Amino acid sequence: MENLIRTAFVVLAAAVAYWLALRVGSGFVRRAEARGVEPGARAATLWIMMRRVAMIAVVVLAVLLIFAVWEFSLTPFLAVATVFGAAVGFGAQDLVKDLIAGFFILAEDQFRIGDTVTIADTVGTVKDIQLRVTVLRDLEGNVHYVPNGQIKVASNF
């Protein structure tokens, strides 16, 4: 019974932490939007990525704390994660390239959600920017998912 109460507390604390992160981030975006269109658009685009990172961090931390509450040994999971990490490191070089390129696209503010751009010979409106892919909707309504590592030239209109 005590473990159930502790587990419930961890889940509640994780929910509150995520809610607080959402409040702080939304406030940041509102303050940036009050400064003008340019800072507001950039803050909104960055906030989309940061919200995803915050969710992953809160969930991973909550799961690790729940394992500790129930006294599960993490050693087998760490062994599997090490092997998986090595496999990903060797086999997912394109994924790492996409993630790094996505980070720099966002950090350098090359384009934002709503901008009309030419990427990979496709003219369209940016619908979403993720760390791995950029989502474009072309003039005919087709949706294109362009891996960020393959973006060599991006023209922003």
PDB file of C-alpha atoms in Angstrom:
ATOM      1  CA  MET A   1       0.000   0.000   0.000  1.00  0.00           C
ATOM      2  CA  GLU A   2       2.871   2.353   0.827  1.00  0.00           C
ATOM      3  CA  ASN A   3       4.402   1.805  -2.621  1.00  0.00           C
ATOM      4  CA  LEU A   4       1.107   2.690  -4.303  1.00  0.00           C
ATOM      5  CA  ILE A   5       0.944   5.961  -2.373  1.00  0.00           C
ATOM      6  CA  ARG A   6       4.554   6.778  -3.299  1.00  0.00           C
ATOM      7  CA  THR A   7       3.881   5.911  -6.925  1.00  0.00           C
ATOM      8  CA  ALA A   8       0.814   8.147  -6.947  1.00  0.00           C
ATOM      9  CA  PHE A   9       2.910  10.936  -5.440  1.00  0.00           C
ATOM     10  CA  VAL A  10       5.581  10.547  -8.139  1.00  0.00           C
ATOM     11  CA  VAL A  11       2.946  10.640 -10.900  1.00  0.00           C
ATOM     12  CA  LEU A  12       1.291  13.684  -9.329  1.00  0.00           C
ATOM     13  CA  ALA A  13       4.653  15.447  -8.915  1.00  0.00           C
ATOM     14  CA  ALA A  14       5.526  14.694 -12.562  1.00  0.00           C
ATOM     15  CA  ALA A  15       2.179  16.087 -13.730  1.00  0.00           C
ATOM     16  CA  VAL A  16       2.662  19.233 -11.642  1.00  0.00           C
ATOM     17  CA  ALA A  17       6.236  19.667 -12.927  1.00  0.00           C
ATOM     18  CA  TYR A  18       5.067  19.362 -16.542  1.00  0.00           C
ATOM     19  CA  TRP A  19       2.164  21.754 -15.896  1.00  0.00           C
ATOM     20  CA  LEU A  20       4.582  24.297 -14.374  1.00  0.00           C
ATOM     21  CA  ALA A  21       6.924  23.936 -17.357  1.00  0.00           C
ATOM     22  CA  LEU A  22       3.980  24.582 -19.699  1.00  0.00           C
ATOM     23  CA  ARG A  23       2.971  27.688 -17.726  1.00  0.00           C
ATOM     24  CA  VAL A  24       6.513  29.094 -17.730  1.00  0.00           C
ATOM     25  CA  GLY A  25       6.995  28.372 -21.435  1.00  0.00           C
ATOM     26  CA  SER A  26       3.634  29.823 -22.429  1.00  0.00           C
ATOM     27  CA  GLY A  27       4.388  32.935 -20.406  1.00  0.00           C
ATOM     28  CA  PHE A  28       7.730  33.259 -22.167  1.00  0.00           C
ATOM     29  CA  VAL A  29       6.002  33.037 -25.566  1.00  0.00           C
ATOM     30  CA  ARG A  30       3.368  35.641 -24.550  1.00  0.00           C
ATOM     31  CA  ARG A  31       6.079  38.071 -23.395  1.00  0.00           C
ATOM     32  CA  ALA A  32       7.985  37.552 -26.657  1.00  0.00           C
ATOM     33  CA  GLU A  33       4.818  38.112 -28.703  1.00  0.00           C
ATOM     34  CA  ALA A  34       4.252  41.387 -26.827  1.00  0.00           C
ATOM     35  CA  ARG A  35       7.668  42.547 -28.087  1.00  0.00           C
ATOM     36  CA  GLY A  36       6.641  42.087 -31.718  1.00  0.00           C
ATOM     37  CA  VAL A  37       5.953  39.632 -34.498  1.00  0.00           C
ATOM     38  CA  GLU A  38       9.555  38.493 -35.084  1.00  0.00           C
ATOM     39  CA  PRO A  39      10.429  37.598 -31.461  1.00  0.00           C
ATOM     40  CA  GLY A  40       6.990  36.055 -30.978  1.00  0.00           C
ATOM     41  CA  ALA A  41       7.260  33.768 -33.996  1.00  0.00           C
ATOM     42  CA  ARG A  42      10.743  32.653 -32.992  1.00  0.00           C
ATOM     43  CA  ALA A  43       9.684  31.992 -29.388  1.00  0.00           C
ATOM     44  CA  ALA A  44       6.640  30.013 -30.533  1.00  0.00           C
ATOM     45  CA  THR A  45       8.772  27.850 -32.815  1.00  0.00           C
ATOM     46  CA  LEU A  46      11.371  27.183 -30.115  1.00  0.00           C
ATOM     47  CA  TRP A  47       8.642  26.491 -27.551  1.00  0.00           C
ATOM     48  CA  ILE A  48       7.244  23.653 -29.686  1.00  0.00           C
ATOM     49  CA  MET A  49      10.599  21.871 -29.504  1.00  0.00           C
ATOM     50  CA  MET A  50      11.183  22.645 -25.822  1.00  0.00           C
ATOM     51  CA  ARG A  51       7.715  21.346 -24.885  1.00  0.00           C
ATOM     52  CA  ARG A  52       8.578  17.976 -26.421  1.00  0.00           C
ATOM     53  CA  VAL A  53      11.930  17.874 -24.617  1.00  0.00           C
ATOM     54  CA  ALA A  54      10.261  18.771 -21.299  1.00  0.00           C
ATOM     55  CA  MET A  55       7.681  15.991 -21.718  1.00  0.00           C
ATOM     56  CA  ILE A  56      10.356  13.380 -22.426  1.00  0.00           C
ATOM     57  CA  ALA A  57      12.478  14.522 -19.475  1.00  0.00           C
ATOM     58  CA  VAL A  58       9.550  14.444 -17.037  1.00  0.00           C
ATOM     59  CA  VAL A  59       8.387  10.998 -18.199  1.00  0.00           C
ATOM     60  CA  VAL A  60      11.885   9.464 -18.026  1.00  0.00           C
ATOM     61  CA  LEU A  61      12.487  10.905 -14.558  1.00  0.00           C
ATOM     62  CA  ALA A  62       9.086   9.701 -13.331  1.00  0.00           C
ATOM     63  CA  VAL A  63       9.674   6.176 -14.643  1.00  0.00           C
ATOM     64  CA  LEU A  64      13.102   6.021 -12.971  1.00  0.00           C
ATOM     65  CA  LEU A  65      11.617   7.230  -9.672  1.00  0.00           C
ATOM     66  CA  ILE A  66       8.803   4.674  -9.870  1.00  0.00           C
ATOM     67  CA  PHE A  67      11.388   1.933 -10.433  1.00  0.00           C
ATOM     68  CA  ALA A  68      13.170   3.126  -7.293  1.00  0.00           C
ATOM     69  CA  VAL A  69       9.911   3.147  -5.297  1.00  0.00           C
ATOM     70  CA  TRP A  70       9.173  -0.459  -6.269  1.00  0.00           C
ATOM     71  CA  GLU A  71      12.858  -1.394  -5.731  1.00  0.00           C
ATOM     72  CA  PHE A  72      13.377  -2.713  -9.253  1.00  0.00           C
ATOM     73  CA  SER A  73      17.012  -3.202 -10.197  1.00  0.00           C
ATOM     74  CA  LEU A  74      17.978  -0.949 -13.063  1.00  0.00           C
ATOM     75  CA  THR A  75      21.127  -2.937 -13.862  1.00  0.00           C
ATOM     76  CA  PRO A  76      19.545  -5.126 -16.603  1.00  0.00           C
ATOM     77  CA  PHE A  77      17.926  -2.066 -18.170  1.00  0.00           C
ATOM     78  CA  LEU A  78      21.229  -0.210 -18.167  1.00  0.00           C
ATOM     79  CA  ALA A  79      22.943  -3.175 -19.827  1.00  0.00           C
ATOM     80  CA  VAL A  80      20.304  -3.286 -22.573  1.00  0.00           C
ATOM     81  CA  ALA A  81      20.448   0.508 -22.949  1.00  0.00           C
ATOM     82  CA  THR A  82      24.229   0.345 -23.357  1.00  0.00           C
ATOM     83  CA  VAL A  83      23.979  -2.226 -26.152  1.00  0.00           C
ATOM     84  CA  PHE A  84      21.121  -0.283 -27.754  1.00  0.00           C
ATOM     85  CA  GLY A  85      23.111   2.961 -27.475  1.00  0.00           C
ATOM     86  CA  ALA A  86      26.115   1.383 -29.192  1.00  0.00           C
ATOM     87  CA  ALA A  87      23.907   0.041 -31.993  1.00  0.00           C
ATOM     88  CA  VAL A  88      22.262   3.417 -32.458  1.00  0.00           C
ATOM     89  CA  GLY A  89      25.646   5.134 -32.411  1.00  0.00           C
ATOM     90  CA  PHE A  90      26.950   2.962 -35.231  1.00  0.00           C
ATOM     91  CA  GLY A  91      23.771   2.602 -37.253  1.00  0.00           C
ATOM     92  CA  ALA A  92      22.048   5.942 -36.892  1.00  0.00           C
ATOM     93  CA  GLN A  93      24.587   8.413 -38.157  1.00  0.00           C
ATOM     94  CA  ASP A  94      21.953   9.998 -40.393  1.00  0.00           C
ATOM     95  CA  LEU A  95      19.652  10.395 -37.387  1.00  0.00           C
ATOM     96  CA  VAL A  96      22.372  12.192 -35.440  1.00  0.00           C
ATOM     97  CA  LYS A  97      23.086  14.384 -38.477  1.00  0.00           C
ATOM     98  CA  ASP A  98      19.357  15.236 -38.728  1.00  0.00           C
ATOM     99  CA  LEU A  99      19.152  16.113 -35.017  1.00  0.00           C
ATOM    100  CA  ILE A 100      22.212  18.361 -35.100  1.00  0.00           C
ATOM    101  CA  ALA A 101      21.021  20.104 -38.269  1.00  0.00           C
ATOM    102  CA  GLY A 102      17.569  20.589 -36.706  1.00  0.00           C
ATOM    103  CA  PHE A 103      19.106  22.126 -33.619  1.00  0.00           C
ATOM    104  CA  PHE A 104      21.069  24.622 -35.716  1.00  0.00           C
ATOM    105  CA  ILE A 105      18.050  25.451 -37.893  1.00  0.00           C
ATOM    106  CA  LEU A 106      16.165  26.425 -34.738  1.00  0.00           C
ATOM    107  CA  ALA A 107      19.105  28.119 -33.013  1.00  0.00           C
ATOM    108  CA  GLU A 108      20.052  30.179 -36.064  1.00  0.00           C
ATOM    109  CA  ASP A 109      16.404  31.035 -36.801  1.00  0.00           C
ATOM    110  CA  GLN A 110      16.763  30.078 -40.478  1.00  0.00           C
ATOM    111  CA  PHE A 111      12.998  29.737 -40.920  1.00  0.00           C
ATOM    112  CA  ARG A 112       9.902  29.510 -38.745  1.00  0.00           C
ATOM    113  CA  ILE A 113       6.503  27.900 -38.751  1.00  0.00           C
ATOM    114  CA  GLY A 114       4.363  29.779 -41.258  1.00  0.00           C
ATOM    115  CA  ASP A 115       7.277  30.958 -43.451  1.00  0.00           C
ATOM    116  CA  THR A 116       7.208  30.249 -47.174  1.00  0.00           C
ATOM    117  CA  VAL A 117      10.434  28.501 -48.127  1.00  0.00           C
ATOM    118  CA  THR A 118      12.133  26.446 -50.806  1.00  0.00           C
ATOM    119  CA  ILE A 119      13.692  23.291 -49.377  1.00  0.00           C
ATOM    120  CA  ALA A 120      14.747  20.219 -51.379  1.00  0.00           C
ATOM    121  CA  ASP A 121      13.311  21.712 -54.594  1.00  0.00           C
ATOM    122  CA  THR A 122       9.919  22.117 -52.894  1.00  0.00           C
ATOM    123  CA  VAL A 123       8.244  25.484 -52.423  1.00  0.00           C
ATOM    124  CA  GLY A 124       5.850  25.473 -49.517  1.00  0.00           C
ATOM    125  CA  THR A 125       4.785  26.731 -46.125  1.00  0.00           C
ATOM    126  CA  VAL A 126       6.567  25.419 -43.042  1.00  0.00           C
ATOM    127  CA  LYS A 127       3.973  23.556 -40.956  1.00  0.00           C
ATOM    128  CA  ASP A 128       6.288  22.116 -38.280  1.00  0.00           C
ATOM    129  CA  ILE A 129       9.950  22.122 -37.356  1.00  0.00           C
ATOM    130  CA  GLN A 130      11.180  19.187 -35.334  1.00  0.00           C
ATOM    131  CA  LEU A 131      14.707  18.280 -34.438  1.00  0.00           C
ATOM    132  CA  ARG A 132      14.693  15.477 -37.026  1.00  0.00           C
ATOM    133  CA  VAL A 133      12.423  16.732 -39.821  1.00  0.00           C
ATOM    134  CA  THR A 134      10.879  19.860 -41.260  1.00  0.00           C
ATOM    135  CA  VAL A 135       7.284  19.529 -42.460  1.00  0.00           C
ATOM    136  CA  LEU A 136       6.282  21.529 -45.560  1.00  0.00           C
ATOM    137  CA  ARG A 137       2.918  21.910 -47.278  1.00  0.00           C
ATOM    138  CA  ASP A 138       3.441  22.763 -50.925  1.00  0.00           C
ATOM    139  CA  LEU A 139       1.226  25.018 -53.034  1.00  0.00           C
ATOM    140  CA  GLU A 140      -0.876  22.029 -54.179  1.00  0.00           C
ATOM    141  CA  GLY A 141      -1.572  20.947 -50.595  1.00  0.00           C
ATOM    142  CA  ASN A 142       0.858  18.019 -50.474  1.00  0.00           C
ATOM    143  CA  VAL A 143       2.760  17.497 -47.215  1.00  0.00           C
ATOM    144  CA  HIS A 144       6.516  16.871 -47.435  1.00  0.00           C
ATOM    145  CA  TYR A 145       8.712  15.603 -44.581  1.00  0.00           C
ATOM    146  CA  VAL A 146      12.289  16.713 -45.207  1.00  0.00           C
ATOM    147  CA  PRO A 147      15.019  15.290 -42.939  1.00  0.00           C
ATOM    148  CA  ASN A 148      16.967  18.254 -41.565  1.00  0.00           C
ATOM    149  CA  GLY A 149      20.310  16.619 -42.384  1.00  0.00           C
ATOM    150  CA  GLN A 150      19.401  16.676 -46.083  1.00  0.00           C
ATOM    151  CA  ILE A 151      18.670  20.399 -46.169  1.00  0.00           C
ATOM    152  CA  LYS A 152      21.648  21.859 -47.998  1.00  0.00           C
ATOM    153  CA  VAL A 153      20.038  25.125 -49.148  1.00  0.00           C
ATOM    154  CA  ALA A 154      16.912  26.731 -47.723  1.00  0.00           C
ATOM    155  CA  SER A 155      15.488  29.863 -49.316  1.00  0.00           C
ATOM    156  CA  ASN A 156      13.162  31.826 -47.043  1.00  0.00           C
ATOM    157  CA  PHE A 157      10.733  34.168 -48.803  1.00  0.00           C
TER     158      PHE A 157
END
